[in-house]
PDB file of C-alpha atoms in Angstrom:
ATOM      1  CA  UNK A   1      18.225  -0.420  12.019  1.00  0.00           C
ATOM      2  CA  UNK A   2      17.801   2.558   9.715  1.00  0.00           C
ATOM      3  CA  UNK A   3      14.702   2.023   7.622  1.00  0.00           C
ATOM      4  CA  UNK A   4      14.071   5.222   5.798  1.00  0.00           C
ATOM      5  CA  UNK A   5      15.411   6.236   2.429  1.00  0.00           C
ATOM      6  CA  UNK A   6      16.763   2.788   1.799  1.00  0.00           C
ATOM      7  CA  UNK A   7      16.382   0.778  -1.373  1.00  0.00           C
ATOM      8  CA  UNK A   8      16.313  -3.000  -1.164  1.00  0.00           C
ATOM      9  CA  UNK A   9      17.218  -5.308  -4.002  1.00  0.00           C
ATOM     10  CA  UNK A  10      18.112  -4.485  -7.573  1.00  0.00           C
ATOM     11  CA  UNK A  11      17.497  -5.422 -11.164  1.00  0.00           C
ATOM     12  CA  UNK A  12      20.028  -8.284 -11.143  1.00  0.00           C
ATOM     13  CA  UNK A  13      20.350  -8.256 -14.926  1.00  0.00           C
ATOM     14  CA  UNK A  14      16.780  -9.359 -15.495  1.00  0.00           C
ATOM     15  CA  UNK A  15      15.110  -9.205 -18.874  1.00  0.00           C
ATOM     16  CA  UNK A  16      13.772  -5.718 -19.552  1.00  0.00           C
ATOM     17  CA  UNK A  17      10.165  -5.447 -18.456  1.00  0.00           C
ATOM     18  CA  UNK A  18       7.792  -2.530 -18.246  1.00  0.00           C
ATOM     19  CA  UNK A  19       8.295  -0.537 -15.087  1.00  0.00           C
ATOM     20  CA  UNK A  20       5.520  -0.590 -12.491  1.00  0.00           C
ATOM     21  CA  UNK A  21       5.415   1.267  -9.184  1.00  0.00           C
ATOM     22  CA  UNK A  22       3.173  -0.266  -6.509  1.00  0.00           C
ATOM     23  CA  UNK A  23       2.393   2.275  -3.794  1.00  0.00           C
ATOM     24  CA  UNK A  24       1.456   0.033  -0.862  1.00  0.00           C
ATOM     25  CA  UNK A  25       0.825   2.560   1.898  1.00  0.00           C
ATOM     26  CA  UNK A  26       0.889   2.318   4.700  1.00  0.00           C
ATOM     27  CA  UNK A  27      -2.412   3.618   5.980  1.00  0.00           C
ATOM     28  CA  UNK A  28      -2.375   7.070   7.564  1.00  0.00           C
ATOM     29  CA  UNK A  29       0.538   8.371   5.504  1.00  0.00           C
ATOM     30  CA  UNK A  30      -1.220  10.719   3.110  1.00  0.00           C
ATOM     31  CA  UNK A  31      -2.379   7.961   0.778  1.00  0.00           C
ATOM     32  CA  UNK A  32      -5.750   9.566   0.034  1.00  0.00           C
ATOM     33  CA  UNK A  33      -4.078  12.822  -0.979  1.00  0.00           C
ATOM     34  CA  UNK A  34      -1.560  11.048  -3.184  1.00  0.00           C
ATOM     35  CA  UNK A  35      -4.261   8.955  -4.846  1.00  0.00           C
ATOM     36  CA  UNK A  36      -6.472  11.973  -5.475  1.00  0.00           C
ATOM     37  CA  UNK A  37      -3.608  13.855  -7.136  1.00  0.00           C
ATOM     38  CA  UNK A  38      -2.796  10.824  -9.297  1.00  0.00           C
ATOM     39  CA  UNK A  39      -6.420  10.275 -10.319  1.00  0.00           C
ATOM     40  CA  UNK A  40      -7.245  13.940 -10.925  1.00  0.00           C
ATOM     41  CA  UNK A  41      -4.156  14.409 -13.094  1.00  0.00           C
ATOM     42  CA  UNK A  42      -4.163  11.175 -15.100  1.00  0.00           C
ATOM     43  CA  UNK A  43      -3.980  12.904 -18.475  1.00  0.00           C
ATOM     44  CA  UNK A  44      -1.325  15.419 -17.368  1.00  0.00           C
ATOM     45  CA  UNK A  45       0.843  12.627 -15.964  1.00  0.00           C
ATOM     46  CA  UNK A  46       0.310  10.363 -18.979  1.00  0.00           C
ATOM     47  CA  UNK A  47       1.678  13.120 -21.224  1.00  0.00           C
ATOM     48  CA  UNK A  48       4.856  12.907 -19.137  1.00  0.00           C
ATOM     49  CA  UNK A  49       5.152   9.144 -19.257  1.00  0.00           C
ATOM     50  CA  UNK A  50       3.407   8.083 -16.024  1.00  0.00           C
ATOM     51  CA  UNK A  51       0.210   6.025 -16.364  1.00  0.00           C
ATOM     52  CA  UNK A  52      -1.964   5.787 -13.255  1.00  0.00           C
ATOM     53  CA  UNK A  53      -3.686   2.541 -14.141  1.00  0.00           C
ATOM     54  CA  UNK A  54      -7.344   2.368 -15.047  1.00  0.00           C
ATOM     55  CA  UNK A  55      -7.246  -1.333 -15.842  1.00  0.00           C
ATOM     56  CA  UNK A  56     -10.308  -1.160 -18.018  1.00  0.00           C
ATOM     57  CA  UNK A  57     -12.309   0.506 -15.250  1.00  0.00           C
ATOM     58  CA  UNK A  58     -12.862  -2.777 -13.423  1.00  0.00           C
ATOM     59  CA  UNK A  59     -12.841  -1.262  -9.932  1.00  0.00           C
ATOM     60  CA  UNK A  60     -15.256   1.389  -8.773  1.00  0.00           C
ATOM     61  CA  UNK A  61     -12.962   3.604  -6.702  1.00  0.00           C
ATOM     62  CA  UNK A  62     -11.432   5.888  -9.292  1.00  0.00           C
ATOM     63  CA  UNK A  63      -8.856   7.253  -6.859  1.00  0.00           C
ATOM     64  CA  UNK A  64      -7.216   3.975  -5.823  1.00  0.00           C
ATOM     65  CA  UNK A  65      -6.906   0.277  -6.578  1.00  0.00           C
ATOM     66  CA  UNK A  66      -8.362  -1.144  -3.378  1.00  0.00           C
ATOM     67  CA  UNK A  67     -10.570  -3.607  -5.243  1.00  0.00           C
ATOM     68  CA  UNK A  68      -7.539  -5.113  -6.928  1.00  0.00           C
ATOM     69  CA  UNK A  69      -5.745  -5.474  -3.593  1.00  0.00           C
ATOM     70  CA  UNK A  70      -8.833  -7.028  -1.980  1.00  0.00           C
ATOM     71  CA  UNK A  71      -9.283  -9.533  -4.803  1.00  0.00           C
ATOM     72  CA  UNK A  72      -5.916 -11.108  -4.021  1.00  0.00           C
ATOM     73  CA  UNK A  73      -6.861 -12.327  -0.550  1.00  0.00           C
ATOM     74  CA  UNK A  74      -7.906 -15.472  -2.400  1.00  0.00           C
ATOM     75  CA  UNK A  75     -11.395 -16.101  -1.057  1.00  0.00           C
ATOM     76  CA  UNK A  76     -13.227 -15.643  -4.358  1.00  0.00           C
ATOM     77  CA  UNK A  77     -12.184 -17.172  -7.691  1.00  0.00           C
ATOM     78  CA  UNK A  78     -14.281 -14.668  -9.629  1.00  0.00           C
ATOM     79  CA  UNK A  79     -12.478 -11.741  -8.013  1.00  0.00           C
ATOM     80  CA  UNK A  80      -9.133 -13.294  -8.856  1.00  0.00           C
ATOM     81  CA  UNK A  81     -10.181 -13.582 -12.499  1.00  0.00           C
ATOM     82  CA  UNK A  82     -11.208  -9.929 -12.473  1.00  0.00           C
ATOM     83  CA  UNK A  83      -7.828  -9.015 -10.976  1.00  0.00           C
ATOM     84  CA  UNK A  84      -6.053 -10.831 -13.822  1.00  0.00           C
ATOM     85  CA  UNK A  85      -8.215  -8.982 -16.341  1.00  0.00           C
ATOM     86  CA  UNK A  86      -7.301  -5.711 -14.644  1.00  0.00           C
ATOM     87  CA  UNK A  87      -3.588  -6.519 -15.005  1.00  0.00           C
ATOM     88  CA  UNK A  88      -3.966  -7.448 -18.670  1.00  0.00           C
ATOM     89  CA  UNK A  89      -5.865  -4.221 -19.349  1.00  0.00           C
ATOM     90  CA  UNK A  90      -3.281  -2.192 -17.428  1.00  0.00           C
ATOM     91  CA  UNK A  91      -0.504  -3.667 -19.565  1.00  0.00           C
ATOM     92  CA  UNK A  92      -2.189  -2.225 -22.655  1.00  0.00           C
ATOM     93  CA  UNK A  93      -2.390   1.320 -21.279  1.00  0.00           C
ATOM     94  CA  UNK A  94      -0.127   4.050 -22.592  1.00  0.00           C
ATOM     95  CA  UNK A  95       3.051   3.411 -24.543  1.00  0.00           C
ATOM     96  CA  UNK A  96       5.434   0.518 -23.847  1.00  0.00           C
ATOM     97  CA  UNK A  97       7.995   3.051 -22.635  1.00  0.00           C
ATOM     98  CA  UNK A  98       5.574   4.597 -20.121  1.00  0.00           C
ATOM     99  CA  UNK A  99       5.828   3.798 -16.417  1.00  0.00           C
ATOM    100  CA  UNK A 100       2.736   2.314 -14.767  1.00  0.00           C
ATOM    101  CA  UNK A 101       1.568   2.980 -11.214  1.00  0.00           C
ATOM    102  CA  UNK A 102      -1.036   1.493  -8.901  1.00  0.00           C
ATOM    103  CA  UNK A 103      -1.830   2.633  -5.370  1.00  0.00           C
ATOM    104  CA  UNK A 104      -3.597   0.630  -2.647  1.00  0.00           C
ATOM    105  CA  UNK A 105      -2.580   0.920   0.991  1.00  0.00           C
ATOM    106  CA  UNK A 106      -4.467  -2.253   2.009  1.00  0.00           C
ATOM    107  CA  UNK A 107      -1.647  -4.175   0.307  1.00  0.00           C
ATOM    108  CA  UNK A 108       0.307  -3.462   3.498  1.00  0.00           C
ATOM    109  CA  UNK A 109      -2.150  -5.374   5.698  1.00  0.00           C
ATOM    110  CA  UNK A 110      -3.918  -8.006   3.574  1.00  0.00           C
ATOM    111  CA  UNK A 111      -3.265 -11.694   4.123  1.00  0.00           C
ATOM    112  CA  UNK A 112      -4.260 -14.855   2.300  1.00  0.00           C
ATOM    113  CA  UNK A 113      -7.661 -16.007   3.527  1.00  0.00           C
ATOM    114  CA  UNK A 114      -8.198 -18.902   1.182  1.00  0.00           C
ATOM    115  CA  UNK A 115     -11.783 -19.999   1.697  1.00  0.00           C
ATOM    116  CA  UNK A 116     -11.963 -18.539   5.203  1.00  0.00           C
ATOM    117  CA  UNK A 117     -14.028 -15.521   4.250  1.00  0.00           C
ATOM    118  CA  UNK A 118     -14.317 -14.265   7.825  1.00  0.00           C
ATOM    119  CA  UNK A 119     -10.694 -14.950   8.767  1.00  0.00           C
ATOM    120  CA  UNK A 120      -8.632 -11.913   9.764  1.00  0.00           C
ATOM    121  CA  UNK A 121      -6.114 -13.696  11.951  1.00  0.00           C
ATOM    122  CA  UNK A 122      -3.593 -10.993  12.824  1.00  0.00           C
ATOM    123  CA  UNK A 123      -2.920 -12.941  16.038  1.00  0.00           C
ATOM    124  CA  UNK A 124      -3.123 -16.361  14.397  1.00  0.00           C
ATOM    125  CA  UNK A 125      -0.050 -18.624  14.576  1.00  0.00           C
ATOM    126  CA  UNK A 126       0.084 -18.779  10.792  1.00  0.00           C
ATOM    127  CA  UNK A 127      -0.243 -15.008  10.231  1.00  0.00           C
ATOM    128  CA  UNK A 128       3.200 -14.636   8.638  1.00  0.00           C
ATOM    129  CA  UNK A 129       2.603 -17.668   6.405  1.00  0.00           C
ATOM    130  CA  UNK A 130      -0.637 -16.106   5.174  1.00  0.00           C
ATOM    131  CA  UNK A 131       0.966 -12.685   4.806  1.00  0.00           C
ATOM    132  CA  UNK A 132       3.776 -14.142   2.722  1.00  0.00           C
ATOM    133  CA  UNK A 133       1.280 -16.060   0.565  1.00  0.00           C
ATOM    134  CA  UNK A 134      -0.665 -12.872  -0.165  1.00  0.00           C
ATOM    135  CA  UNK A 135       2.424 -10.945  -1.282  1.00  0.00           C
ATOM    136  CA  UNK A 136       3.655 -13.802  -3.433  1.00  0.00           C
ATOM    137  CA  UNK A 137       0.233 -14.040  -5.084  1.00  0.00           C
ATOM    138  CA  UNK A 138       0.492 -10.336  -5.867  1.00  0.00           C
ATOM    139  CA  UNK A 139       4.041 -10.781  -7.186  1.00  0.00           C
ATOM    140  CA  UNK A 140       2.916 -13.652  -9.415  1.00  0.00           C
ATOM    141  CA  UNK A 141       0.041 -11.531 -10.728  1.00  0.00           C
ATOM    142  CA  UNK A 142       2.547  -8.795 -11.647  1.00  0.00           C
ATOM    143  CA  UNK A 143       5.343 -11.082 -12.844  1.00  0.00           C
ATOM    144  CA  UNK A 144       5.502  -9.518 -16.314  1.00  0.00           C
ATOM    145  CA  UNK A 145       6.433  -6.102 -14.884  1.00  0.00           C
ATOM    146  CA  UNK A 146       9.549  -4.644 -13.312  1.00  0.00           C
ATOM    147  CA  UNK A 147       7.951  -3.854  -9.958  1.00  0.00           C
ATOM    148  CA  UNK A 148       9.190  -1.393  -7.350  1.00  0.00           C
ATOM    149  CA  UNK A 149       7.278  -1.223  -4.068  1.00  0.00           C
ATOM    150  CA  UNK A 150       6.881   2.246  -2.512  1.00  0.00           C
ATOM    151  CA  UNK A 151       6.218   2.388   1.234  1.00  0.00           C
ATOM    152  CA  UNK A 152       5.754   5.398   3.503  1.00  0.00           C
ATOM    153  CA  UNK A 153       6.171   4.550   7.190  1.00  0.00           C
ATOM    154  CA  UNK A 154       5.370   6.820  10.103  1.00  0.00           C
ATOM    155  CA  UNK A 155       6.308   6.859  13.771  1.00  0.00           C
ATOM    156  CA  UNK A 156       4.895   3.666  15.249  1.00  0.00           C
ATOM    157  CA  UNK A 157       3.161   5.321  18.185  1.00  0.00           C
ATOM    158  CA  UNK A 158       1.463   7.870  15.940  1.00  0.00           C
ATOM    159  CA  UNK A 159       0.508   5.124  13.513  1.00  0.00           C
ATOM    160  CA  UNK A 160      -1.057   3.031  16.268  1.00  0.00           C
ATOM    161  CA  UNK A 161      -2.942   5.975  17.741  1.00  0.00           C
ATOM    162  CA  UNK A 162      -4.355   6.978  14.380  1.00  0.00           C
ATOM    163  CA  UNK A 163      -5.507   3.454  13.563  1.00  0.00           C
ATOM    164  CA  UNK A 164      -7.029   2.993  16.991  1.00  0.00           C
ATOM    165  CA  UNK A 165      -9.002   6.249  16.706  1.00  0.00           C
ATOM    166  CA  UNK A 166     -10.320   5.286  13.303  1.00  0.00           C
ATOM    167  CA  UNK A 167     -11.313   1.750  14.241  1.00  0.00           C
ATOM    168  CA  UNK A 168     -13.054   2.781  17.462  1.00  0.00           C
ATOM    169  CA  UNK A 169     -14.856   5.666  15.766  1.00  0.00           C
ATOM    170  CA  UNK A 170     -16.099   3.407  12.966  1.00  0.00           C
ATOM    171  CA  UNK A 171     -17.097   0.660  15.379  1.00  0.00           C
ATOM    172  CA  UNK A 172     -14.505  -1.818  14.101  1.00  0.00           C
ATOM    173  CA  UNK A 173     -12.811  -2.137  17.493  1.00  0.00           C
ATOM    174  CA  UNK A 174     -14.432  -2.141  20.935  1.00  0.00           C
ATOM    175  CA  UNK A 175     -11.444  -3.032  23.117  1.00  0.00           C
ATOM    176  CA  UNK A 176      -8.875  -0.843  24.835  1.00  0.00           C
ATOM    177  CA  UNK A 177      -5.679   0.475  23.301  1.00  0.00           C
ATOM    178  CA  UNK A 178      -3.230  -2.098  24.784  1.00  0.00           C
ATOM    179  CA  UNK A 179      -5.367  -4.932  23.434  1.00  0.00           C
ATOM    180  CA  UNK A 180      -5.492  -3.190  20.057  1.00  0.00           C
ATOM    181  CA  UNK A 181      -1.694  -3.110  19.941  1.00  0.00           C
ATOM    182  CA  UNK A 182      -1.541  -6.835  20.697  1.00  0.00           C
ATOM    183  CA  UNK A 183      -4.248  -7.714  18.182  1.00  0.00           C
ATOM    184  CA  UNK A 184      -2.570  -5.886  15.306  1.00  0.00           C
ATOM    185  CA  UNK A 185       1.048  -6.302  16.375  1.00  0.00           C
ATOM    186  CA  UNK A 186       2.270  -7.561  12.956  1.00  0.00           C
ATOM    187  CA  UNK A 187       1.387  -4.235  11.360  1.00  0.00           C
ATOM    188  CA  UNK A 188       3.992  -2.585  13.571  1.00  0.00           C
ATOM    189  CA  UNK A 189       6.793  -5.004  12.736  1.00  0.00           C
ATOM    190  CA  UNK A 190       8.199  -2.794  10.008  1.00  0.00           C
ATOM    191  CA  UNK A 191      11.400  -4.703   9.375  1.00  0.00           C
ATOM    192  CA  UNK A 192       9.639  -8.026   8.989  1.00  0.00           C
ATOM    193  CA  UNK A 193       6.971  -6.561   6.711  1.00  0.00           C
ATOM    194  CA  UNK A 194       9.625  -4.918   4.550  1.00  0.00           C
ATOM    195  CA  UNK A 195      11.519  -8.203   4.439  1.00  0.00           C
ATOM    196  CA  UNK A 196       8.505  -9.981   2.972  1.00  0.00           C
ATOM    197  CA  UNK A 197       8.063  -7.274   0.349  1.00  0.00           C
ATOM    198  CA  UNK A 198      11.734  -7.625  -0.522  1.00  0.00           C
ATOM    199  CA  UNK A 199      11.455 -11.404  -0.767  1.00  0.00           C
ATOM    200  CA  UNK A 200       8.465 -11.192  -3.094  1.00  0.00           C
ATOM    201  CA  UNK A 201       9.483  -8.222  -5.255  1.00  0.00           C
ATOM    202  CA  UNK A 202      13.184  -7.473  -4.750  1.00  0.00           C
ATOM    203  CA  UNK A 203      12.908  -3.695  -5.079  1.00  0.00           C
ATOM    204  CA  UNK A 204      11.461  -1.791  -2.124  1.00  0.00           C
ATOM    205  CA  UNK A 205      11.799   1.944  -1.486  1.00  0.00           C
ATOM    206  CA  UNK A 206      10.952   3.158   2.022  1.00  0.00           C
ATOM    207  CA  UNK A 207      10.253   6.780   2.908  1.00  0.00           C
ATOM    208  CA  UNK A 208       9.864   8.405   6.306  1.00  0.00           C
ATOM    209  CA  UNK A 209       6.391   9.936   6.401  1.00  0.00           C
ATOM    210  CA  UNK A 210       7.159  12.169   9.378  1.00  0.00           C
ATOM    211  CA  UNK A 211      10.295  13.572   7.751  1.00  0.00           C
ATOM    212  CA  UNK A 212       8.405  14.156   4.498  1.00  0.00           C
ATOM    213  CA  UNK A 213       5.872  16.469   6.149  1.00  0.00           C
ATOM    214  CA  UNK A 214       8.219  19.459   6.082  1.00  0.00           C
ATOM    215  CA  UNK A 215       8.728  19.216   2.310  1.00  0.00           C
ATOM    216  CA  UNK A 216       5.293  17.806   1.613  1.00  0.00           C
ATOM    217  CA  UNK A 217       4.169  14.196   1.302  1.00  0.00           C
ATOM    218  CA  UNK A 218       2.919  14.636  -2.258  1.00  0.00           C
ATOM    219  CA  UNK A 219       6.153  16.304  -3.371  1.00  0.00           C
ATOM    220  CA  UNK A 220       8.185  13.589  -1.652  1.00  0.00           C
ATOM    221  CA  UNK A 221       6.130  10.899  -3.372  1.00  0.00           C
ATOM    222  CA  UNK A 222       6.681  12.326  -6.846  1.00  0.00           C
ATOM    223  CA  UNK A 223      10.383  12.880  -6.191  1.00  0.00           C
ATOM    224  CA  UNK A 224      10.608   9.242  -5.106  1.00  0.00           C
ATOM    225  CA  UNK A 225       9.131   7.943  -8.365  1.00  0.00           C
ATOM    226  CA  UNK A 226      11.016  10.500 -10.468  1.00  0.00           C
ATOM    227  CA  UNK A 227       8.115  12.418 -12.001  1.00  0.00           C
ATOM    228  CA  UNK A 228       7.053  16.079 -11.726  1.00  0.00           C
ATOM    229  CA  UNK A 229       4.358  17.186  -9.310  1.00  0.00           C
ATOM    230  CA  UNK A 230       1.163  18.222 -11.125  1.00  0.00           C
ATOM    231  CA  UNK A 231       0.282  21.919 -10.789  1.00  0.00           C
ATOM    232  CA  UNK A 232      -1.504  23.040  -7.610  1.00  0.00           C
ATOM    233  CA  UNK A 233      -1.215  19.600  -6.029  1.00  0.00           C
ATOM    234  CA  UNK A 234       0.817  20.256  -2.893  1.00  0.00           C
ATOM    235  CA  UNK A 235      -2.184  19.947  -0.567  1.00  0.00           C
ATOM    236  CA  UNK A 236      -5.322  18.045  -1.451  1.00  0.00           C
ATOM    237  CA  UNK A 237      -6.767  16.199   1.499  1.00  0.00           C
ATOM    238  CA  UNK A 238      -6.467  16.598   5.246  1.00  0.00           C
ATOM    239  CA  UNK A 239      -7.914  13.863   7.430  1.00  0.00           C
ATOM    240  CA  UNK A 240      -8.059  15.118  10.997  1.00  0.00           C
ATOM    241  CA  UNK A 241      -8.952  13.044  14.050  1.00  0.00           C
ATOM    242  CA  UNK A 242      -9.423  13.797  17.694  1.00  0.00           C
ATOM    243  CA  UNK A 243      -8.070  12.594  21.024  1.00  0.00           C
ATOM    244  CA  UNK A 244      -4.929  10.535  21.010  1.00  0.00           C
ATOM    245  CA  UNK A 245      -4.810   7.594  23.423  1.00  0.00           C
ATOM    246  CA  UNK A 246      -1.601   6.986  25.360  1.00  0.00           C
ATOM    247  CA  UNK A 247       0.724   4.891  23.233  1.00  0.00           C
ATOM    248  CA  UNK A 248       3.418   2.296  23.654  1.00  0.00           C
ATOM    249  CA  UNK A 249       4.559   0.539  20.503  1.00  0.00           C
ATOM    250  CA  UNK A 250       7.973  -0.992  20.937  1.00  0.00           C
ATOM    251  CA  UNK A 251       8.757  -2.572  17.612  1.00  0.00           C
ATOM    252  CA  UNK A 252       6.620  -1.347  14.747  1.00  0.00           C
ATOM    253  CA  UNK A 253       3.743   1.001  13.871  1.00  0.00           C
ATOM    254  CA  UNK A 254       0.163   0.743  12.496  1.00  0.00           C
ATOM    255  CA  UNK A 255      -1.853   2.653   9.947  1.00  0.00           C
ATOM    256  CA  UNK A 256      -5.129   2.593   7.846  1.00  0.00           C
ATOM    257  CA  UNK A 257      -5.164   4.873   4.790  1.00  0.00           C
TER     258      UNK A 257
END
């Protein structure tokens, strides 16, 4: 099935709402570079009608909205309240005609944890139920906006290798690579993940990260959302890693920012 460059869903004659792009990753697809360009050029972009949300400054990472994404896992009522306050503050930013944008690649991997604070459960029987619940909680939080999800997906083997290197280097994974692929298999099921985004939001734009490298990931991102690239922003951040393990991902691909 051809994934890339495809747009799912449509407006369906809905009441006009303020446009909001949600850049949801995945990991390892230039997200840090994109977020740095957006954050460093907030004023320049706002003058052109694109507001990279501050949300009242409720989350510490000025380059991305990871705190907002984390709050929606549902394990802390206080964090959910803060997330709602962030959304209300975001709605007041800029002019009503301006487009809003948030960026948080963990949206691609988070699941509903409820009160299970230590639950990760990527191999759990109810993973897809929890994943769906997380995305629908996010959709409900953003119900007053006309949301379009932006996803960059990379070759599954490369995605898996990059995630495995990062997790082993940081001490988050001590097993071998085949076990890693089994443990995080849902991340590589691109079609199913996209289907859940489509179910929750309707509008999903998918871009091929590997194909975008020739033109530039940042340029491709801004062309996708229909806004100009800020000056001197073609290359901002390069995250290099070493040694690739042998790979075999048959149906999807992983990634961490």
